[in-house]
Structure formats: C-alpha cells, structure tokens
Coordinates of C-alpha atoms and ligand atoms in Angstrom, one line a residue:
X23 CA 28.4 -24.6 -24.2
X24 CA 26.6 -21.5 -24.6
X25 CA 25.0 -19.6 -21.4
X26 CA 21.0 -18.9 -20.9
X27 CA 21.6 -15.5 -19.0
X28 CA 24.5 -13.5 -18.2
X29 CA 25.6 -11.1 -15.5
X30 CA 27.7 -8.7 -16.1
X31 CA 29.0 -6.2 -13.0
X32 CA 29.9 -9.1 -9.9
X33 CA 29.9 -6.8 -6.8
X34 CA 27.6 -8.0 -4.0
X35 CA 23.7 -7.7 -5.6
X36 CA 25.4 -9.2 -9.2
X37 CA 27.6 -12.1 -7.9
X38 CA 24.7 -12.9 -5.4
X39 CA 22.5 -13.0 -8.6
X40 CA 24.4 -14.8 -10.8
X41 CA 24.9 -17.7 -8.3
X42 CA 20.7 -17.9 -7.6
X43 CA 20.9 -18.4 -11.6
X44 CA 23.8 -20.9 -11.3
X45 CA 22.3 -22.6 -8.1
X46 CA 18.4 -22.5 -10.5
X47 CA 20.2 -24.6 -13.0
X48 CA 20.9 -21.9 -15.5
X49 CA 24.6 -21.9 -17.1
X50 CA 25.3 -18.2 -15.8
X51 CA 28.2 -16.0 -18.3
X52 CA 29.7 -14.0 -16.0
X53 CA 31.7 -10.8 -16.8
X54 CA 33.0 -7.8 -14.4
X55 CA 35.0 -4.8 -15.6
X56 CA 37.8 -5.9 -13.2
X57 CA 38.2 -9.3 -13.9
X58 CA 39.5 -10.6 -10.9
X59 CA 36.3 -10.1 -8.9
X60 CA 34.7 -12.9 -12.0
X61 CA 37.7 -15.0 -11.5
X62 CA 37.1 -14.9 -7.6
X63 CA 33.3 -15.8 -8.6
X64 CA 34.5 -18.8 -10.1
X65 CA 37.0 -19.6 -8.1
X66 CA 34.5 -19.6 -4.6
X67 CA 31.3 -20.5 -6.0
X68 CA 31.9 -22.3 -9.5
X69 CA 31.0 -25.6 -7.6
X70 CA 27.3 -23.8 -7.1
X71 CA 26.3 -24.4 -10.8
X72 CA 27.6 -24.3 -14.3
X73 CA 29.8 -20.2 -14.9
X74 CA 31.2 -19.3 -17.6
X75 CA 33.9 -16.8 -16.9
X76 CA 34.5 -13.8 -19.4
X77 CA 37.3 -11.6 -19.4
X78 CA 36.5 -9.4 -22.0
X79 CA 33.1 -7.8 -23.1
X80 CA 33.4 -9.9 -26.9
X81 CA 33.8 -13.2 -25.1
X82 CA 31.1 -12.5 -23.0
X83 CA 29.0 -11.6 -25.3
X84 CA 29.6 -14.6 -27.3
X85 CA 29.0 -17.0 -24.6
X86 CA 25.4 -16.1 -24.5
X87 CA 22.5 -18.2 -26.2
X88 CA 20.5 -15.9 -28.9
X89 CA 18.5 -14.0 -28.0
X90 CA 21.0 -12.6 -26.0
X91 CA 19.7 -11.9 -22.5
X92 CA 22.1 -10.3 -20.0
X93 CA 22.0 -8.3 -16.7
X94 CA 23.9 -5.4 -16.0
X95 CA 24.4 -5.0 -12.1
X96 CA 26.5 -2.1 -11.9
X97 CA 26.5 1.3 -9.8
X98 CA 23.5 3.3 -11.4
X99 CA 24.1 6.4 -13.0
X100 CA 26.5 6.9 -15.2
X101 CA 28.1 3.3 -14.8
X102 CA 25.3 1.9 -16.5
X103 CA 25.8 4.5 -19.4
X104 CA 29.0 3.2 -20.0
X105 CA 28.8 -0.4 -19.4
X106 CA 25.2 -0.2 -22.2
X107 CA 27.5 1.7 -24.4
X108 CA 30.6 -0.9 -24.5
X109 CA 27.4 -4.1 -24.9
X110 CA 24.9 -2.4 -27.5
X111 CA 27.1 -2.5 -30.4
X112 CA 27.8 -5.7 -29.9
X113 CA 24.3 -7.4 -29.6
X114 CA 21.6 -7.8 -32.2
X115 CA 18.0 -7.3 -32.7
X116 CA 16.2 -9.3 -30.2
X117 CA 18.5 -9.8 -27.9
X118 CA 17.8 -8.0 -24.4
X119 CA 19.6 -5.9 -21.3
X120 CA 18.1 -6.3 -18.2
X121 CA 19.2 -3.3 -15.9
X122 CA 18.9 -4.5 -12.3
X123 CA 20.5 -1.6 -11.0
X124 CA 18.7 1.1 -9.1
X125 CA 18.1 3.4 -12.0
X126 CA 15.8 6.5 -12.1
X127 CA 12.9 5.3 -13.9
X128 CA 12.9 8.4 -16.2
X129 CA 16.9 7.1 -17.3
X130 CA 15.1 4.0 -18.1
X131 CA 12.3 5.2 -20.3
X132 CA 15.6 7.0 -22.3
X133 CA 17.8 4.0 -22.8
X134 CA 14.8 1.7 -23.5
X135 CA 14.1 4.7 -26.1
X136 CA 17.3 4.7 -27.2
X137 CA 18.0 0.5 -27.4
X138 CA 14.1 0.2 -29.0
X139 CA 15.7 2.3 -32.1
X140 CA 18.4 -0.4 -32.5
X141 CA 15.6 -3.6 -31.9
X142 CA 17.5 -4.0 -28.5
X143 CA 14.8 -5.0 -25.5
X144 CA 15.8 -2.9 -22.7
X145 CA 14.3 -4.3 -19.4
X146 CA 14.9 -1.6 -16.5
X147 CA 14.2 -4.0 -13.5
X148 CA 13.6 -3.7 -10.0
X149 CA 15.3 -5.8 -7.6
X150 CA 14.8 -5.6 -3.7
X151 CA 15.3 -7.5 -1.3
X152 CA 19.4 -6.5 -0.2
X153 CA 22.0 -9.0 -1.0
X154 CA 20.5 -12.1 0.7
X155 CA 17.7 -11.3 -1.1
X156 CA 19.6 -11.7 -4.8
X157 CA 21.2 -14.7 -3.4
X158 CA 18.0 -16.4 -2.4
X159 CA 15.1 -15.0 -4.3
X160 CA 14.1 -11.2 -4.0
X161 CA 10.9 -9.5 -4.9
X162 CA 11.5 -8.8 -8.6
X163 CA 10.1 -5.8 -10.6
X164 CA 10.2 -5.4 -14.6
X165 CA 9.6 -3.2 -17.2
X166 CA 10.2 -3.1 -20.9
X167 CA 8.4 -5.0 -23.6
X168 CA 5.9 -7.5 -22.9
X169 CA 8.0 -10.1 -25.6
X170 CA 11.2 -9.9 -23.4
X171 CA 8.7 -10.8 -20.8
X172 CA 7.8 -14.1 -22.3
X173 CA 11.4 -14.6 -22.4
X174 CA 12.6 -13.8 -19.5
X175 CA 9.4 -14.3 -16.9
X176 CA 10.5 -18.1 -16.5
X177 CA 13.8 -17.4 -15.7
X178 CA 12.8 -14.8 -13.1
X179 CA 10.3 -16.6 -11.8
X180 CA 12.6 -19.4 -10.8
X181 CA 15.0 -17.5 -9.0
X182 CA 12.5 -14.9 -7.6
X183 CA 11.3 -14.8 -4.1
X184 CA 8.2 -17.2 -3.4
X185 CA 4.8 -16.0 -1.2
X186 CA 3.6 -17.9 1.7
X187 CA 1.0 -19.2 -0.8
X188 CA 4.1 -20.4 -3.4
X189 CA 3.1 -17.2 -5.9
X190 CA 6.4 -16.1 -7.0
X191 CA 7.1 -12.5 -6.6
X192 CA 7.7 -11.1 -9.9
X193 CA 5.2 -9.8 -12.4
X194 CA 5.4 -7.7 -15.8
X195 CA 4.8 -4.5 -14.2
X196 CA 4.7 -2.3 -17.4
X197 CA 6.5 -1.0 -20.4
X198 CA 9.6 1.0 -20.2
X199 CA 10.6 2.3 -16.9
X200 CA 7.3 0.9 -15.0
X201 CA 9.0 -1.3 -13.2
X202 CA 11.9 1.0 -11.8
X203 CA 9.3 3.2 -10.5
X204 CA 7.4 0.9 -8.8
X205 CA 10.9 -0.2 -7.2
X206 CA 11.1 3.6 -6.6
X207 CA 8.1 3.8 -4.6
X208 CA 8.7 0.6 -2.8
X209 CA 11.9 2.2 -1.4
X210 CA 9.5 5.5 -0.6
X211 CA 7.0 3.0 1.3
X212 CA 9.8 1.2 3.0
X213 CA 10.9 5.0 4.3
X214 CA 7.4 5.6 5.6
X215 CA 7.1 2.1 7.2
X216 CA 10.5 2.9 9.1
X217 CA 9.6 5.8 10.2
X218 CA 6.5 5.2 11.9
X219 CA 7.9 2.1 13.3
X220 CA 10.7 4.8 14.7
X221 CA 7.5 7.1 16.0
X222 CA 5.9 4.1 17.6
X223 CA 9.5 3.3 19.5
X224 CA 9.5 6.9 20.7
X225 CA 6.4 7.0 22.1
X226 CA 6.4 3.8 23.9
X227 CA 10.0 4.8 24.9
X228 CA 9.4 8.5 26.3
X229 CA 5.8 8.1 26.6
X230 CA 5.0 5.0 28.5
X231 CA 8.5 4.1 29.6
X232 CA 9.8 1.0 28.4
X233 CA 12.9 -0.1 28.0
X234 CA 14.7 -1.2 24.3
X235 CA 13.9 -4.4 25.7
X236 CA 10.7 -4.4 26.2
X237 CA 9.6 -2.7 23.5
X238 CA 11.5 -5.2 21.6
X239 CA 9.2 -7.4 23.3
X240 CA 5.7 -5.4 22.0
X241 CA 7.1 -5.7 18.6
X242 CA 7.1 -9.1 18.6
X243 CA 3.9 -9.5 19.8
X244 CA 2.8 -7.1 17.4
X245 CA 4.4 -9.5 14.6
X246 CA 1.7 -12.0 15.4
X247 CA -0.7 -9.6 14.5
X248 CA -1.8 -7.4 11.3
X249 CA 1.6 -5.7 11.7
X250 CA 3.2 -9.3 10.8
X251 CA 6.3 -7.8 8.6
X252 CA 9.9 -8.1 7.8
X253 CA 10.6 -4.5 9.4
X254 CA 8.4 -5.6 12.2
X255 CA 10.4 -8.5 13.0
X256 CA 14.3 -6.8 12.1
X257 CA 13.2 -3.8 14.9
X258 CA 12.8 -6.1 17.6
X259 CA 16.2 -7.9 16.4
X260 CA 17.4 -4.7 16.5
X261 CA 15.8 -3.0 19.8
X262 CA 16.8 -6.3 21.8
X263 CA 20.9 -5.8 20.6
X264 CA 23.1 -5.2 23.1
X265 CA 25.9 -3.5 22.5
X266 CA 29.3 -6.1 23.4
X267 CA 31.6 -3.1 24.6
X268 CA 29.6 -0.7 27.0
X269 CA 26.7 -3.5 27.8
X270 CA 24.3 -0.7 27.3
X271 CA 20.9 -1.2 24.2
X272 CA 22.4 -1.3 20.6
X273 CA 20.0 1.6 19.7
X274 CA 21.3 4.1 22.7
X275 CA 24.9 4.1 21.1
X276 CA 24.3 4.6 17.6
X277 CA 24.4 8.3 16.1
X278 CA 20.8 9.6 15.6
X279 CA 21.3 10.8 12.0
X280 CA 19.6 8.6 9.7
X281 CA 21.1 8.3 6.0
X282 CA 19.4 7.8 2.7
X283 CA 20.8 6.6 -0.7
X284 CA 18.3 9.0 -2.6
X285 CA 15.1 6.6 -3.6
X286 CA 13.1 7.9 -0.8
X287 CA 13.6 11.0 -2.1
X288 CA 13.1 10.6 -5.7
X289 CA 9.7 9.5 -5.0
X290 CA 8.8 12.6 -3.0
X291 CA 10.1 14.6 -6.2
X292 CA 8.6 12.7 -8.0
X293 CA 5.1 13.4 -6.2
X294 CA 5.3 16.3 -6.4
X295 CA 5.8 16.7 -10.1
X296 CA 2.8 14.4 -10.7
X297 CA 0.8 16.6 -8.0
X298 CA 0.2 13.4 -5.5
X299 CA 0.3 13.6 -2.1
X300 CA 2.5 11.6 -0.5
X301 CA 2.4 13.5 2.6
X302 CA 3.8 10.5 4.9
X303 CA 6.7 9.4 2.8
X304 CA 7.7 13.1 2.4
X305 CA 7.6 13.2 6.3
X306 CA 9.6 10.3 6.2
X307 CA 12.5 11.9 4.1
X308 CA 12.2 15.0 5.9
X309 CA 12.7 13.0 9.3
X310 CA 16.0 11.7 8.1
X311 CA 17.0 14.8 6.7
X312 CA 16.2 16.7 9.9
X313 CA 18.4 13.7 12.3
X314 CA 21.2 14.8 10.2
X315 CA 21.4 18.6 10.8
X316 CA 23.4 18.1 14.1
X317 CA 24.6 22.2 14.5
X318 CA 20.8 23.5 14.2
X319 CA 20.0 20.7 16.5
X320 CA 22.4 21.7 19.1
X321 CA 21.6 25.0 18.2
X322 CA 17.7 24.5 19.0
X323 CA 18.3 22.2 22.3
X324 CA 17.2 25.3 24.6
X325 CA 14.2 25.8 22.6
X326 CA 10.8 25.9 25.3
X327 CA 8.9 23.5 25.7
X328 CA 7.4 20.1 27.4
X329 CA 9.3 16.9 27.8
X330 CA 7.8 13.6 28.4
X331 CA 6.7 12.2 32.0
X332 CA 6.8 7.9 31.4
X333 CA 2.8 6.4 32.1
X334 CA 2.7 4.6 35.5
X335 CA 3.1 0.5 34.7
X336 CA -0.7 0.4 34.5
X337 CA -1.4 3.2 32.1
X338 CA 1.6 2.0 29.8
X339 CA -0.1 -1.1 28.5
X340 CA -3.1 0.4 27.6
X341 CA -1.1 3.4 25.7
X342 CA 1.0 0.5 23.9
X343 CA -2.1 -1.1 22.8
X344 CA -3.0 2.7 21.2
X345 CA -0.1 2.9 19.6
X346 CA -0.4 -0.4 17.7
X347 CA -3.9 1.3 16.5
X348 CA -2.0 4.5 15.8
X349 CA 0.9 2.5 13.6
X350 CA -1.3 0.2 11.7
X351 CA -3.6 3.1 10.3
X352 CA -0.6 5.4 9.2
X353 CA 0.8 2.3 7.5
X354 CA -2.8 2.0 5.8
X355 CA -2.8 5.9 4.9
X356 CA 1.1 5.5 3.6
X357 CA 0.2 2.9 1.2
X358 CA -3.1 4.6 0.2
X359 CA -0.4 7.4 -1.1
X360 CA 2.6 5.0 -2.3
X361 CA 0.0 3.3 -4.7
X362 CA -1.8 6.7 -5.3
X363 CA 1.7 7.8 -6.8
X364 CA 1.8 4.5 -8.6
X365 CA -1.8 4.8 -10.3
X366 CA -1.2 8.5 -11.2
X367 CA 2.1 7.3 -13.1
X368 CA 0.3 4.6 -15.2
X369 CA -2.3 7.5 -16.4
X370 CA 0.8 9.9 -17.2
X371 CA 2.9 7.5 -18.9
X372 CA 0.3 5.0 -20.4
X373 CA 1.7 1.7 -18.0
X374 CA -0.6 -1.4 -17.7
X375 CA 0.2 -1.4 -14.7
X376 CA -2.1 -4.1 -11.9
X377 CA -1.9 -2.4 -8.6
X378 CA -3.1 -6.1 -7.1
X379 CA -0.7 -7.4 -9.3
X380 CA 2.5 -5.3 -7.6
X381 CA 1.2 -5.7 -3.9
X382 CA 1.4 -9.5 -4.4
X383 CA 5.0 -9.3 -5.7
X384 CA 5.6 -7.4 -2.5
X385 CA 4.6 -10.1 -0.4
X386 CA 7.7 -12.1 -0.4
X387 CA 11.9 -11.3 -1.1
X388 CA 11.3 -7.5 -0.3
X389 CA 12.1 -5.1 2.7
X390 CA 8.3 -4.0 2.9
X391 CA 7.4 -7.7 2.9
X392 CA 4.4 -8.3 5.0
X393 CA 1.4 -10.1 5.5
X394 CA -0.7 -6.8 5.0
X395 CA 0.3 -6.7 1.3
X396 CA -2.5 -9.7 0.4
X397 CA -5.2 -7.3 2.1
X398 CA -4.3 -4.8 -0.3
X399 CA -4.3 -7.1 -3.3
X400 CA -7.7 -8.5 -1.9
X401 CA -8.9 -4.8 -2.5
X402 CA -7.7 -4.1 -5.9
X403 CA -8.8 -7.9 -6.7
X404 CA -12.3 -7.1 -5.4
X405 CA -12.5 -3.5 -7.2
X406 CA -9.5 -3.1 -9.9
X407 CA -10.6 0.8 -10.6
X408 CA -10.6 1.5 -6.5
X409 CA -10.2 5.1 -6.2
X410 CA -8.0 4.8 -3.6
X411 CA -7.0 2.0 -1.0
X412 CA -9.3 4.1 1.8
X413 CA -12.2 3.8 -0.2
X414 CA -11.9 -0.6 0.1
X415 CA -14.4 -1.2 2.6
X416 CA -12.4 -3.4 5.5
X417 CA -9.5 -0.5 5.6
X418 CA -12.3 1.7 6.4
X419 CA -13.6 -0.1 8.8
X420 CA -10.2 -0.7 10.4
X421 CA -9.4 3.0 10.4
X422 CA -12.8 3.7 11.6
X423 CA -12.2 1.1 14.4
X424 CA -8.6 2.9 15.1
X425 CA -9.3 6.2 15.0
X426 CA -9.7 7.2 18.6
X427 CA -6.3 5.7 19.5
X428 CA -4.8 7.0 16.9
X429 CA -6.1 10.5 17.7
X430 CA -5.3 9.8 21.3
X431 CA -1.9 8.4 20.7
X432 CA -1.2 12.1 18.6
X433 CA -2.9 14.4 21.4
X434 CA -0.1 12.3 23.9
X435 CA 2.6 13.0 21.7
X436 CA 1.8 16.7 21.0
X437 CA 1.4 17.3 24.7
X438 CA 4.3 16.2 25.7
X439 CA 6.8 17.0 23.3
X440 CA 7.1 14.3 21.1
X441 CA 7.7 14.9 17.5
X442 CA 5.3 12.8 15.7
X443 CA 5.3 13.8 11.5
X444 CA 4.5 10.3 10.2
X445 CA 1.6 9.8 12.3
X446 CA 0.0 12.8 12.5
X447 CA 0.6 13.8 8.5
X448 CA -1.1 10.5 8.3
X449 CA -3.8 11.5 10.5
X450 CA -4.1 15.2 8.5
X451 CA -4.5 13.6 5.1
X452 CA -7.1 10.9 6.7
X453 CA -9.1 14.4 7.9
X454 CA -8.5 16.2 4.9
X455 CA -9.9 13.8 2.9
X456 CA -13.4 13.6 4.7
X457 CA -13.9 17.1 4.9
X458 CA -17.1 18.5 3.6
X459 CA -15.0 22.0 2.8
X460 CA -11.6 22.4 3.0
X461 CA -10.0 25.9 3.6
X462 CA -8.8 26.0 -0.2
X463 CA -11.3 27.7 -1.2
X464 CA -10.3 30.5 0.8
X465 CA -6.8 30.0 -1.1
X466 CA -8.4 30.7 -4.1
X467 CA -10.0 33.5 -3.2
X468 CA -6.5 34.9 -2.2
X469 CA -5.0 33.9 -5.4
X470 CA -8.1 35.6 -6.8
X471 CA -7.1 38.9 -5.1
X472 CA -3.6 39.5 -5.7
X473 CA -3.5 37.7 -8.8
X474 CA -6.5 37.3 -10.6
X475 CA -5.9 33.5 -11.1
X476 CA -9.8 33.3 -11.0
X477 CA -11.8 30.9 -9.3
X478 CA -14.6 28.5 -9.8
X479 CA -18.0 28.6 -8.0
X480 CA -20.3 26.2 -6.0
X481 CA -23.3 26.9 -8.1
X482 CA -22.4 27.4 -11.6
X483 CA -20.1 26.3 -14.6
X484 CA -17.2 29.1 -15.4
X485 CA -14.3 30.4 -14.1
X486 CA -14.7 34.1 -12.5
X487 CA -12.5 36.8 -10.8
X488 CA -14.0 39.3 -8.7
X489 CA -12.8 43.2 -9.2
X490 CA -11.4 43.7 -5.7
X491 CA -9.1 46.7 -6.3
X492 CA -12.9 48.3 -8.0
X493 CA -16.6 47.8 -6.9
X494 CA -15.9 44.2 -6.2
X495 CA -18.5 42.8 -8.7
X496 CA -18.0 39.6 -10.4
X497 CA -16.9 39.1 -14.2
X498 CA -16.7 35.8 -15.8
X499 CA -13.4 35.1 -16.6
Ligands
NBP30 P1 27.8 -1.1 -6.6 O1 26.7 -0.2 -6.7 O2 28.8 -0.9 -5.5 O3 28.6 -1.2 -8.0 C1 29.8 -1.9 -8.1 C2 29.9 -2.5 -9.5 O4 29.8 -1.5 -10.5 C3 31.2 -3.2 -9.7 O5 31.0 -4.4 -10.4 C4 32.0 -2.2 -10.5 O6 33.0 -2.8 -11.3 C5 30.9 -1.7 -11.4 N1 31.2 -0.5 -12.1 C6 31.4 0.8 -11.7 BR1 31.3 1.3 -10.0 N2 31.7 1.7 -12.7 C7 31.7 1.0 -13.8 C8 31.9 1.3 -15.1 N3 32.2 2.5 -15.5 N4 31.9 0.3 -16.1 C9 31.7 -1.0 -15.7 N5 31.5 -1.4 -14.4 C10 31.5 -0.4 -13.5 O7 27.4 -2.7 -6.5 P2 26.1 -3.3 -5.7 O8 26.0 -2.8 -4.3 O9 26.3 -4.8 -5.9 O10 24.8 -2.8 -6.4 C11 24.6 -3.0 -7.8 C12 23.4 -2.3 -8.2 O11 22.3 -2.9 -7.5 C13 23.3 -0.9 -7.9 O12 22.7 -0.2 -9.0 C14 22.5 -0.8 -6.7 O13 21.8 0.4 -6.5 C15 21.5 -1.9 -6.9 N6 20.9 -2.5 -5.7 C16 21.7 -2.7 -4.6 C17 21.1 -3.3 -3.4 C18 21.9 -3.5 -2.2 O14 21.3 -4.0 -1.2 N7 23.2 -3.3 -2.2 C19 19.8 -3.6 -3.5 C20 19.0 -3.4 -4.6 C21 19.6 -2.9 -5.7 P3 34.5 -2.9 -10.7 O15 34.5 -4.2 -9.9 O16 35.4 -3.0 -11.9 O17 34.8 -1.7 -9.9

C-alpha cells in the first residue's frame, strides 16, 4: 500500500494532523525524528484510519504515492532547514513539501526559491486553529504553486474546518510565502482582538464595577450579538473560572504579564517595512511587552495620577452598553489595518491574493473565528478593489453610529486612569484618516529646514526647498 499524504514531525499540531487525514480516509505515512513518538501514534490512534509507520526518512519517503506530497510539522526555524535538507534529495520533480509550521513568510519565499530550482513544489502553509483545531479541522492557509494546489486543495479541503454555511475554510491564498503571511497577520489580528477584549474587561471592571462574573455575563450577551466570536465566547469561559484553591476569580490570580511567541510581532515589523499602519496591532504588542516589565512597573507605581471611582448600578449599564460600541469599532478599525498590511504585500510581492477570499477562510477552525468575518467578505465581494474596509458603506455607517460611545468610552478611561492603547490608537487612526489637513505638513516643513528634504506644495507640481538659513525664498528643487 502506498500512502496519499504524509506527515512527518508527530508532536501535538503533526500527530493531531495526521490522524484528521487518517480519520478523512486518507492512508497517512507517518515519520518523526524520534521514532518512538510515530510508534506511540500507531500504537494509540492506528485504529483511527489506515498509518503507515516510518522509521527512517528512505522508508518514509517510499511509502508515499507520486507525486510525493508530505507535511513537515516541525519547530520553525531552523528545524525545518534541516528536516527539508534530509527530504529534498530524496524526492523528485513534482513531488511537493507542505510546511505547516509557523514559518516567516520571507523563509518561505527562500525555500520555495530554493525547492522551485530542483522542480520540488514547496507549499509554506498556514495552519490555525491550536491543536483541536488540527485534530478536527482548522482554518487552513496555502501558498506555493497554483498546480500543487489542484493537488492538494481536495485533500485540505476535507480535513479543513467547515463555515456555518458548509464553505470549507481553505483557499489558494497565493504563490510562495502568501499564505504564511496571511497566517502572520491573522496571529497580529488575533493580538489586536485580545487586547481590546482586555481594554473592554478593564473598563467595565474599574470603570463601572463589575465583578469577573458579571462581566463574564456581558460577554456572553455580547456573543449573541455582532461581537459573536470564538475569543468572545473563551473570555467569558475564562472571566467566569474560579480558581479551586483560594476560591477567589481565575483572572485575579494569574500574573499580569502577557507572553508572545513572536507572530504578533513579526507583523508589526513587518508594517513597518511595508510603511502600513497597523497602529492597533502594534498597541497590541506593545501592551504585552509593557505587562512584562515588572521592575519599571514597580518602579512607576507612585507615579501621580487618578484612579478609577466604579459608576453607581444605574450608570454601569449604560457605560457597558458604550463599551460594546467602543469594542466593536476598534475591531472594525483593527481589521481595516490587518488587511491593509495584507493588500500592501500582494502589490510588493505580486500575490493573487482575494482579500474576500481569506476573510471567508477565517470564518471557521481559527482563533479570530467570528461571525463578523462574512461582513467583511460581503465588502470585498461587493467592491473587490475597496480601498480600505472603512470605505465599505455599512462599516461606515456602524462607526458613524458608534462614534459617540466610543469617544465617550475613551474620555472615561482617560479621566480616570485607565490605560486604553487599543481603543484609543483605534480611535486616532479613525480621526486621522478624515482629516481635511493633518499636522504633517508642518513635518515637512521641519524636515525642510534642517535638512532640506524639500517639500511639495498645495498648488503646484514640483518638489521645492525654501532657503531658511538666507532670504528665505523658494527654489524648486
Ligand atoms: P514543536 O514546535 O514543539 O516541535 C516539535 C517537533 O519538531 C517534534 O516532532 C521534534 O522532533 C521536531 N524537531 C525539532 Br524540535 N528539531 C528537529 C530537527 N532538527 N529535525 C527533525 N525534527 C525536529 O511542535 P508543535 O507544537 O506540534 O508545532 C509544530 C509546528 O506547528 C510549529 O512550527 C508551530 O509553530 C506550528 N503551530 C503550532 C500551533 C500550536 O497550537 N501548537 C498552532 C499552529 C501552528 P522530536 O520528537 O524528535 O524532538
């Protein structure tokens, strides 16, 4: 027997991944550098489907079907290198690696490089959606050729994570490392969403006075609504924990440093070195990074300054209600950048990428898995070349409809001391962008004066520098 797909690198996300091919009716090779963890495989799930167990890289190779199509799930970095490195010389031209790791997407644009030279299809994917996610059908994302596509779309689709309206959630994103990135800014979203979601707990904490419970409570009602979302539904799972050894909320014992694996951040650098703006996913890193500096924060405890006074009962539903408007239109502003980021990458690197396309993939098997995600695919399905997600009419009109709150909502938190970056960077970029005149052009003239970087006028074509260190007149440039 010879095996359709195989798996090589059986930690959680690969063994998890190998049995949703097993349990799909694919005969799954399996291979792990330590064999034991494959012969555990076997041993615990082999009644799940039809494995075939490989000890060594040759007899795993040979157990797959040509073209060769097998998935490396290892630790990214430099495990991948090495594991690509022990399977290239071995396969032949047509056969394809599908990298479901978390790779930089600019690793993946050099081993696809690198594999296209020797006829190898290298398919950097995206897979989220955590470990019961592989097991049961995540949100898929891959890249690569368009002909490993054909071969490999079926397969994926099977196993992949299914909409509420049965759409499975994979798509060809784009060539090379298109779909790692769009797994990249996923993961940057998925910080913004969480960080909001913490700025909304805050606030209805300190600022109106409920208790974890109760706010667990408001989320839930607010997962009936437009906010209906995985992360949505989890916080309240997690706000309503109570801890089994002191009795007191879950979320009152655990250290208040937040941790990140790096994705987050490689999206804000990332940004930046396309020039986007991702203001609220860069507040979002920041946020964690921040929690974590305990000394400066014990350092900066006496620092002036107000604290909060909880709403009376009365006051506190109405301020809850604000807060829901003040949530829902930073989410709207956080994807307007994530997909920004995403449509400035396709220009740079020539993707096909279908903006619609990747929001409806994102519907199901994902962390950021919400019921918002088919509004913005109704957008980019109703205008494909939108300029951005604020110009589709109905998010205008819901910011529009939002704004006070959410103005409100930030005046609150500024007045009583409550650190609010995803909100109100939202709220800056939302202003920023409707501005008749923005202060840069002030900037330039700056630039103008102690550099002569020149400048660019209202009224005419040209680039000009004024002689400030002379009579001040203007030359053209
Ligand atoms: P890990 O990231 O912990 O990697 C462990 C696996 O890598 C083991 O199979 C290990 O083999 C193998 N490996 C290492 Br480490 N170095 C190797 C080398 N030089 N040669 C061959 N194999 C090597 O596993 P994971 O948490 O299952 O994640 C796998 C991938 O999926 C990662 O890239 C991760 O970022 C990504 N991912 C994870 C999640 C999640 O929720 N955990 C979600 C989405 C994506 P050994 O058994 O011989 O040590």
């Amino acid at each position: 027997t010879t095996a359709q797909i195989g798996v090589t690198g059986l930690a959680v996300m690969g063994s998890n991944l190998a049995r949703n091919f097993a349990r799909n009716g694919y005969t799954v090779a399996v291979h792990n550098r330590t064999a034991s963890r494959t012969h555990a495989l076997v041993e615990e799930h082999g009644s799940e489907g039809d494995f075939i167990a490989a000890e060594t890289a040759k007899e795993f190779v040979a157990a797959l079907e040509r073209p060769r199509r097998l998935v490396i799930m290892v630790k990214a970095g430099d495990p991948t290198d090495a594991v690509i490195q022990e399977f290239a010389p071995l396969l032949e031209p047509g056969d394809m690696i599908i990298d479901g790791g978390n790779a930089h997407f600019a690793d993946t644009r050099r081993r696809e490089r690198e594999l296209r030279e020797k006829g190898i299809h290298f398919v950097g994917t995206g897979i989220s959606g955590g470990e019961e996610g592989a097991l049961n059908g995540p949100s898929i994302m891959p890249g690569g050729s368009k002909e490993s596509y054909d071969s490999l779309g079926p397969m994926l689709e099977k196993i992949s994570a299914k909409a509420k309206d049965g759409a499975p959630c994979v798509t060809h994103v784009g060539a090379d490392g298109a779909g790692h990135f769009v797994k990249m800014v996923h993961n940057g979203i998925e910080y913004a969403d969480m960080q909001l979601i913490g700025e909304a707990y805050q606030l209805l904490r300190d600022v109106a006075g409920y208790s974890p419970a109760q706010i667990a409570e408001i989320f839930r009602t607010w997962n009936t609504g437009r906010l209906d979302s995985y992360l949505i539904e989890i916080t309240a799972e997690v706000l309503s924990h109570v801890d089994a050894a002191t009795g007191k909320p879950f979320v009152d014992v655990v250290v208040d440093q937040a941790e990140q694996k790096g994705t987050g951040r490689w999206t804000v650098q990332i940004a930046l070195d396309l020039g986007v703006p991702v203001s609220g996913i860069a507040e979002a890193v920041f946020a964690r990074s921040l929690s974590g500096h305990a000394a400066l924060r014990e350092a900066s405890r006496g620092l002036a300054g107000p604290s909060a006074t909880p709403l009376s009962e009365a006051e506190a539903g109405a301020f809850a209600d604000r807060v829901e408007q003040a949530l829902y239109a930073s989410k709207i502003v956080s994807y307007t950048q994530g997909f920004h980021e995403i449509a400035a990458a396709r220009e740079e690197y020539d993707w096909d990428i279908d903006l619609g396309a990747v929001s409806a993939i994102w519907r199901g098997g994902c962390i950021i898995r919400a019921a918002f995600l088919d509004r913005i695919r109704a957008a980019y399905d109703a205008r494909a070349d939108l300029p951005s997600l604020l110009s589709d009419e109905t998010f205008a009109r819901e910011i529009a409809d939002a704004q006070d709150d959410w103005r409100e909502v930030i005046v609150a938190a500024t007045r009583q001391g409550v650190p609010t970056p995803g909100f109100s960077a939202a709220l800056a970029y939302y202003d920023a962008l409707r501005a008749e005149r923005l202060p840069a052009a002030l900037t330039q003239g700056q630039r103008d004066f102690f550099g002569a970087h020149t400048y660019r006028r209202t009224d005419r074509d040209g680039s000009f520098h004024t002689l400030w260190g002379g009579d001040r007149s203007e030359v053209s440039a």
